[in-house]
Amino acid sequence: MPKLRIPAFILTFLALLCWSAAPAAAQSILRDAETEALLHDMATPLIKAAGLDPANVDIVLVNDMAVNAFVAGGQAVYVNAGLINEADTAAEVQGVIAHELGHVTGGHAVLNQGAKAATSVSLLSLLLGAAAAAAGGGEAAMGVIMAGQQAAIGKYLAYSRSQEASADAAGAKYLSDAGISGRGSVEFFQKLQNMEYRYGYSQRNQDQFYSTHPLTGDRIATLQDTYQQDLAWNKPDDPGLQKRFVRMKAKLFGYLAEPRDVFRKYPLTDNSVPAHYARAYAYNRESKLDDARAETGALIAIDPDDPYFLELQGQILLESGRPGEAIEPLRRATQMTGNQPLIATLFGHALMATEDPANYKEAERVLRAAVVRDRENPFAWYQLGMIYAANGDMPRARLASAEQQALSGNMNEALMSAQAAEAGLATGSPDWLRAQDIEMQARAALEREKKRR
């Protein structure tokens, strides 16, 4: 794995969510500002059509190359990277999201008696971008990135055929009400059925989409008949969403695929935005940072005001050991995205990476704002703790550590850090009350663990 070019304690990061539902192979959630914005925009009209509030529904990208999507209780739809990789259009993914929302509104995750108990989830501190490719080096250099959060995620739910039919009907309605053609939905389900025929997968294979989503020919025919009668059937796909989808898909492929496969799919003769994106990540994974910077420079030349190109430029510069040069593009990216928390955290990281105390005040302000908007960001808490410690504010440094440790499920450490924070904070202050909350949360978690033994 590539080595980091900057001190380990300021490692750039990608948010990964790992759980033990599949003991043989840990799963993870990928977080990236551009990707989350696109998935939100793709899903919002469907979520509204389902009668839900977009602010309360998450579309979560899972670092798993199996072609799958699922719900596990609550208002969250989990979409595997393998499904994104297999899809050719944003409309295909929207069809899957609409179907999964049918499971959400139908309460199928709650009603399914075969669902597994929720397991502890660990949110690792890494950022999907050029820096994410250096995650292996970060693990070797720094144990602190093994931070995360607790969440309730069960194993993939085995829905009954009646629940699947219900979700199909609901998904079709949501697509229709949102004015989105069902062509993408039919095309993707046909693609999955062809995969089943081609590879000979059986319904017993419980790690694939079609094991939990039976794809009979009759079912697909019923869907197609339903969609063809809808007024939106012949409506063209949204070109803006499709352009963003192709770009995001290339970005994800560049991050996850073997570099040789990336260069085969996106050769140097391809000067498109998706190709530059994918090759930038691939070069970074090979520690060819000059080449990665060149690809980023090509993107900036195409559109110097694209905030995600600026984010990537800042990440590459940071990985190259040039945090001072990374500050300006990251500051611009942060401002242009309205202080998007993941980008803002990377900006705060760059400010800290300069090791210049003159930058710490701005870093503290940026990181405090980031955790207010996204509290489940352990790396931001870690960086904030570093700033507090550098300023001699050890009670708040310990409180930040408690936040980070609680997110990772390290409840013994969270308990001790929260108690230490309480001892140094003013009784009754907001921070003191938060330390108490974490202490009670940690005690409750430890008690539950004790009872399970």
XYZ file of C-alpha atoms in Angstrom:
453
model
C 0.000 0.000 0.000
C 1.239 3.545 -0.659
C 3.005 5.467 2.070
C 1.782 8.781 3.345
C 3.798 11.842 2.404
C 2.708 13.842 5.448
C 2.848 13.215 9.209
C 0.476 10.442 10.233
C -1.415 12.549 12.759
C -2.740 14.777 9.972
C -3.748 11.982 7.619
C -6.392 12.988 5.099
C -9.411 10.816 5.402
C -12.439 9.035 3.990
C -15.428 8.077 6.124
C -15.844 4.309 6.195
C -18.514 2.466 8.116
C -17.648 -1.127 9.025
C -19.882 -3.694 10.640
C -19.700 -7.319 11.644
C -22.835 -8.542 9.894
C -20.655 -10.464 7.463
C -17.885 -11.982 9.605
C -15.834 -13.213 6.663
C -15.531 -9.800 5.055
C -16.020 -6.478 6.812
C -18.300 -4.028 5.066
C -17.804 -0.306 4.888
C -19.600 2.897 3.989
C -17.957 5.414 1.680
C -18.534 9.108 2.240
C -17.729 11.798 -0.275
C -19.220 15.269 -0.594
C -19.829 15.166 -4.351
C -21.268 11.649 -4.280
C -23.580 12.396 -1.367
C -24.840 15.534 -3.122
C -25.621 13.573 -6.282
C -27.366 10.717 -4.478
C -29.398 13.279 -2.545
C -30.477 15.038 -5.739
C -31.301 11.731 -7.424
C -33.385 10.536 -4.487
C -35.112 13.736 -3.329
C -38.049 13.685 -5.800
C -38.619 10.005 -4.993
C -38.447 10.594 -1.251
C -41.001 13.406 -1.553
C -43.229 11.190 -3.683
C -43.048 8.581 -0.906
C -44.378 11.154 1.551
C -41.104 11.319 3.457
C -38.908 14.272 4.413
C -35.626 14.328 2.418
C -33.890 15.729 5.501
C -34.666 12.501 7.363
C -33.762 9.968 4.669
C -30.191 8.909 3.934
C -28.941 7.262 0.753
C -25.767 5.517 1.887
C -23.001 4.188 -0.361
C -21.606 0.846 0.814
C -18.063 -0.243 -0.020
C -19.070 -3.634 -1.365
C -18.747 -4.717 -4.988
C -21.678 -7.137 -4.751
C -24.603 -5.854 -6.822
C -27.011 -5.097 -4.007
C -29.158 -2.510 -2.260
C -31.076 -2.907 0.985
C -32.770 -1.283 3.941
C -32.166 -2.252 7.542
C -34.730 -0.346 9.537
C -35.152 3.382 9.873
C -35.197 5.747 6.915
C -31.982 4.804 5.146
C -31.351 3.093 1.828
C -27.993 1.360 1.430
C -26.618 1.098 -2.119
C -23.528 -1.014 -2.825
C -20.665 0.359 -4.902
C -21.040 -2.748 -7.049
C -24.540 -1.654 -8.000
C -23.270 1.797 -9.011
C -20.514 0.142 -11.044
C -23.008 -2.116 -12.824
C -25.509 0.648 -13.608
C -25.153 2.618 -16.819
C -27.485 5.471 -15.992
C -28.654 7.533 -13.059
C -32.195 6.454 -13.935
C -31.287 2.815 -13.298
C -30.123 3.674 -9.785
C -33.205 5.816 -9.225
C -35.319 2.765 -10.043
C -33.513 0.778 -7.355
C -33.855 3.612 -4.831
C -37.589 3.873 -5.558
C -37.978 0.136 -4.932
C -36.051 0.305 -1.654
C -38.129 3.282 -0.526
C -41.098 0.979 -1.006
C -39.561 -1.271 1.638
C -39.023 1.731 3.920
C -42.596 2.997 3.690
C -43.921 -0.551 3.929
C -42.061 -1.111 7.196
C -40.657 -4.350 5.820
C -37.433 -4.159 7.795
C -39.469 -3.997 10.992
C -41.990 -6.635 9.938
C -39.425 -9.164 8.709
C -38.978 -11.685 11.499
C -35.845 -13.102 9.896
C -33.842 -9.905 10.145
C -30.695 -10.212 12.192
C -30.077 -8.186 15.301
C -28.299 -4.904 14.790
C -24.553 -5.014 15.187
C -21.948 -2.518 16.333
C -20.772 -0.229 13.569
C -17.390 1.459 13.362
C -16.976 4.648 11.329
C -13.352 4.972 10.216
C -11.844 8.348 9.531
C -10.925 8.540 5.854
C -12.342 10.883 2.967
C -13.340 9.615 -0.517
C -10.965 11.508 -2.726
C -7.338 11.407 -3.742
C -6.245 11.088 -0.126
C -8.461 8.055 0.387
C -6.154 6.021 -1.803
C -3.507 6.326 0.913
C -5.715 4.673 3.538
C -3.462 1.627 3.719
C -0.457 3.722 4.629
C -2.536 5.535 7.194
C -3.458 2.304 8.920
C 0.202 1.367 9.156
C 1.197 4.738 10.516
C -1.659 5.650 12.739
C -4.064 3.660 14.843
C -6.151 6.685 15.696
C -7.981 6.608 12.353
C -9.718 3.480 13.602
C -12.504 5.690 14.856
C -16.137 5.360 14.081
C -19.712 5.412 15.132
C -22.315 3.022 16.400
C -25.300 2.342 14.214
C -27.979 -0.277 13.987
C -27.463 -2.211 10.770
C -28.660 -5.785 10.366
C -27.694 -8.352 7.790
C -29.288 -8.068 4.360
C -33.002 -8.633 4.854
C -34.633 -11.603 3.192
C -37.931 -10.153 2.050
C -40.929 -12.275 1.251
C -42.307 -12.267 -2.256
C -45.361 -10.348 -1.085
C -43.108 -7.644 0.345
C -41.167 -7.525 -2.918
C -44.360 -7.133 -4.914
C -45.466 -4.382 -2.549
C -42.117 -2.594 -2.920
C -42.318 -2.960 -6.718
C -45.749 -1.334 -6.792
C -44.709 1.430 -4.399
C -41.524 2.100 -6.349
C -43.458 2.364 -9.587
C -45.810 4.865 -7.975
C -42.970 6.961 -6.607
C -41.257 7.093 -10.003
C -44.550 8.071 -11.648
C -45.369 10.751 -9.081
C -41.850 12.138 -9.435
C -42.218 12.261 -13.225
C -39.324 9.826 -13.761
C -39.534 7.150 -16.445
C -39.510 3.526 -15.307
C -37.298 2.524 -18.237
C -34.193 2.666 -16.061
C -35.824 0.467 -13.453
C -36.805 -2.192 -15.998
C -33.415 -2.064 -17.694
C -31.564 -2.576 -14.437
C -33.751 -5.447 -13.249
C -33.315 -7.105 -16.652
C -29.587 -6.616 -16.328
C -29.604 -8.336 -12.940
C -31.661 -11.211 -14.284
C -29.169 -11.635 -17.139
C -26.359 -11.723 -14.595
C -28.192 -14.474 -12.752
C -28.489 -16.522 -15.929
C -24.916 -15.808 -17.005
C -23.227 -16.669 -13.750
C -25.636 -19.298 -12.539
C -26.327 -17.682 -9.179
C -29.010 -19.298 -7.083
C -31.530 -17.848 -4.666
C -29.396 -19.338 -1.894
C -26.580 -16.870 -2.544
C -27.443 -14.384 0.197
C -24.819 -11.787 -0.653
C -26.364 -10.777 -3.973
C -29.198 -8.448 -4.829
C -31.410 -11.039 -6.433
C -31.278 -13.396 -3.437
C -33.226 -10.848 -1.408
C -35.017 -9.445 -4.449
C -36.345 -12.465 -6.464
C -36.230 -11.567 -10.153
C -38.695 -13.794 -11.955
C -39.575 -13.140 -15.575
C -43.206 -12.610 -14.593
C -42.224 -10.005 -12.045
C -40.191 -8.016 -14.563
C -42.954 -8.314 -17.152
C -45.454 -6.958 -14.629
C -43.174 -4.034 -13.867
C -42.669 -3.244 -17.526
C -46.392 -3.337 -18.213
C -46.986 -0.985 -15.270
C -44.314 1.468 -16.354
C -45.324 1.494 -20.024
C -48.791 2.687 -19.067
C -47.329 5.633 -17.163
C -47.212 9.066 -18.794
C -43.531 9.391 -17.871
C -42.480 6.231 -19.763
C -41.145 8.120 -22.793
C -39.801 11.063 -20.816
C -36.044 11.559 -21.433
C -33.641 11.014 -18.573
C -32.322 14.097 -16.792
C -29.114 14.993 -18.726
C -27.652 16.915 -15.793
C -28.017 13.995 -13.408
C -26.630 11.611 -16.015
C -23.553 13.774 -16.574
C -22.906 13.891 -12.834
C -23.540 10.161 -12.508
C -20.948 9.248 -15.160
C -18.447 11.483 -13.399
C -19.208 10.037 -9.953
C -19.065 6.481 -11.277
C -15.590 7.106 -12.717
C -14.456 8.677 -9.456
C -15.633 5.637 -7.510
C -14.050 3.227 -9.985
C -10.744 5.069 -9.768
C -10.827 4.754 -5.994
C -11.925 1.125 -5.718
C -10.575 -0.666 -8.792
C -7.058 -1.905 -9.359
C -5.013 0.861 -11.037
C -4.267 -1.368 -14.044
C -8.011 -1.775 -14.589
C -8.523 1.965 -14.260
C -5.891 2.724 -16.910
C -7.374 0.071 -19.192
C -10.844 1.585 -18.931
C -9.641 5.200 -18.998
C -6.491 5.289 -21.194
C -4.301 8.367 -21.450
C -5.885 9.130 -24.808
C -9.174 9.823 -23.010
C -9.226 13.470 -21.965
C -12.752 13.533 -20.569
C -13.550 14.674 -17.042
C -14.434 11.139 -15.860
C -11.116 9.826 -17.225
C -9.056 12.520 -15.497
C -10.976 11.852 -12.277
C -10.442 8.104 -12.354
C -6.747 8.328 -13.268
C -6.081 10.871 -10.489
C -7.192 8.331 -7.890
C -5.371 5.474 -9.571
C -2.105 7.420 -9.694
C -2.499 8.371 -6.060
C -2.961 4.726 -5.092
C 0.364 4.019 -6.778
C 1.968 6.998 -4.968
C 2.586 8.692 -8.311
C 1.678 12.054 -6.900
C 3.153 14.148 -9.718
C 0.942 12.299 -12.184
C -2.026 12.656 -9.838
C -1.423 16.408 -9.644
C -1.211 16.572 -13.433
C -4.611 14.912 -13.756
C -6.027 17.318 -11.193
C -4.495 20.228 -13.071
C -6.266 19.068 -16.211
C -9.576 19.111 -14.368
C -8.939 22.605 -13.005
C -8.103 23.776 -16.540
C -11.486 22.461 -17.715
C -13.391 24.223 -14.924
C -11.381 26.299 -12.425
C -14.504 27.024 -10.374
C -15.711 23.473 -9.802
C -15.609 22.994 -5.997
C -15.004 19.252 -6.233
C -12.060 19.745 -8.588
C -10.690 22.235 -6.055
C -11.286 19.735 -3.256
C -9.341 17.104 -5.195
C -6.541 19.577 -5.926
C -6.260 20.375 -2.226
C -6.207 16.704 -1.289
C -3.476 15.906 -3.795
C -1.363 18.830 -2.589
C -1.874 17.723 0.998
C -0.832 14.190 0.098
C 2.247 15.641 -1.595
C 3.318 17.223 1.685
C 2.360 20.735 0.571
C -0.416 21.707 3.014
C 0.249 25.416 2.663
C -0.576 25.232 -1.045
C -3.631 23.097 -0.297
C -5.248 25.770 1.881
C -6.491 28.120 -0.837
C -8.244 25.532 -3.073
C -9.783 23.903 -0.011
C -10.912 27.261 1.371
C -12.580 28.039 -1.972
C -14.183 24.582 -2.139
C -15.513 25.001 1.386
C -16.980 28.416 0.616
C -18.483 27.347 -2.712
C -20.269 24.352 -1.161
C -21.707 26.346 1.731
C -19.272 24.856 4.260
C -20.005 21.235 3.329
C -18.806 19.341 6.433
C -16.561 16.760 4.749
C -14.784 19.384 2.654
C -14.611 21.780 5.605
C -12.990 19.062 7.698
C -10.361 18.512 5.033
C -9.782 22.281 4.982
C -9.334 22.295 8.748
C -6.951 19.374 8.380
C -4.834 21.327 5.893
C -4.684 24.306 8.234
C -3.485 22.034 11.028
C -1.029 20.287 8.710
C 0.914 23.511 8.227
C 1.914 23.203 11.912
C 1.618 26.989 12.018
C -0.160 28.142 15.203
C -1.343 31.199 13.293
C -3.700 28.883 11.364
C -5.135 27.119 14.406
C -7.813 29.695 15.200
C -9.307 29.405 11.721
C -8.980 25.621 11.870
C -10.886 25.540 15.153
C -13.667 27.681 13.733
C -13.948 25.555 10.585
C -13.902 22.245 12.439
C -16.376 23.355 15.094
C -18.785 24.321 12.328
C -18.195 20.964 10.620
C -19.064 18.877 13.672
C -22.176 20.963 14.327
C -23.489 19.967 10.892
C -22.100 16.426 10.898
C -21.462 15.096 14.391
C -20.703 11.600 13.118
C -17.331 12.617 11.730
C -14.650 11.176 14.020
C -11.712 12.653 12.139
C -13.138 16.139 12.622
C -13.411 15.438 16.359
C -9.834 14.174 16.367
C -8.545 17.300 14.639
C -10.578 19.506 16.953
C -9.117 17.679 19.935
C -5.630 18.322 18.564
C -6.356 22.045 18.362
C -7.741 22.159 21.897
C -4.685 20.301 23.177
C -2.329 22.647 21.315
C -4.108 25.581 22.969
C -3.811 23.965 26.392
C -7.578 23.375 26.688
C -7.317 19.786 27.887
C -10.914 19.396 29.160
C -12.301 20.102 25.689
C -9.561 18.011 24.111
C -10.732 15.095 26.261
C -14.353 15.814 25.364
C -13.456 15.686 21.659
C -11.688 12.377 22.294
C -14.802 11.080 24.040
C -16.905 12.033 21.013
C -14.515 10.229 18.707
C -14.294 7.133 20.898
C -18.058 6.893 21.338
C -18.505 7.049 17.569
C -16.018 4.211 17.153
C -17.700 2.039 19.768
C -14.692 2.208 22.090
C -16.905 2.735 25.100
C -14.337 2.036 27.822
C -12.118 4.791 26.432
C -15.106 7.069 25.839
C -16.178 6.624 29.462
C -12.757 7.556 30.813
C -12.369 10.544 28.458
C -15.851 11.829 29.309
C -15.159 11.576 33.030
C -11.851 13.399 32.605
C -13.601 16.107 30.597
C -16.321 16.531 33.237
C -13.688 17.011 35.935
C -12.209 19.996 34.120
C -15.323 21.654 32.685
C -17.594 24.143 34.410
C -20.464 22.280 36.068
C -23.694 22.795 34.184
C -22.048 24.217 31.062
C -23.122 22.840 27.646
C -19.822 20.976 27.240
C -20.104 19.517 30.747
C -23.632 18.321 29.978
C -22.419 16.766 26.723
C -19.660 14.952 28.602
C -22.321 13.608 30.959
C -24.381 12.415 28.001
C -21.420 10.524 26.583
C -20.659 9.044 30.006
C -24.227 7.742 30.331
C -24.166 6.457 26.741
C -20.917 4.611 27.380
C -22.135 3.119 30.664
C -25.331 1.891 29.015
C -23.406 0.328 26.135
C -20.978 -1.395 28.491
C -23.867 -2.722 30.580
C -25.550 -4.140 27.469
C -22.317 -5.781 26.437
C -21.903 -7.258 29.902
C -25.395 -8.799 29.767
C -24.703 -10.382 26.390
C -21.731 -12.288 27.751
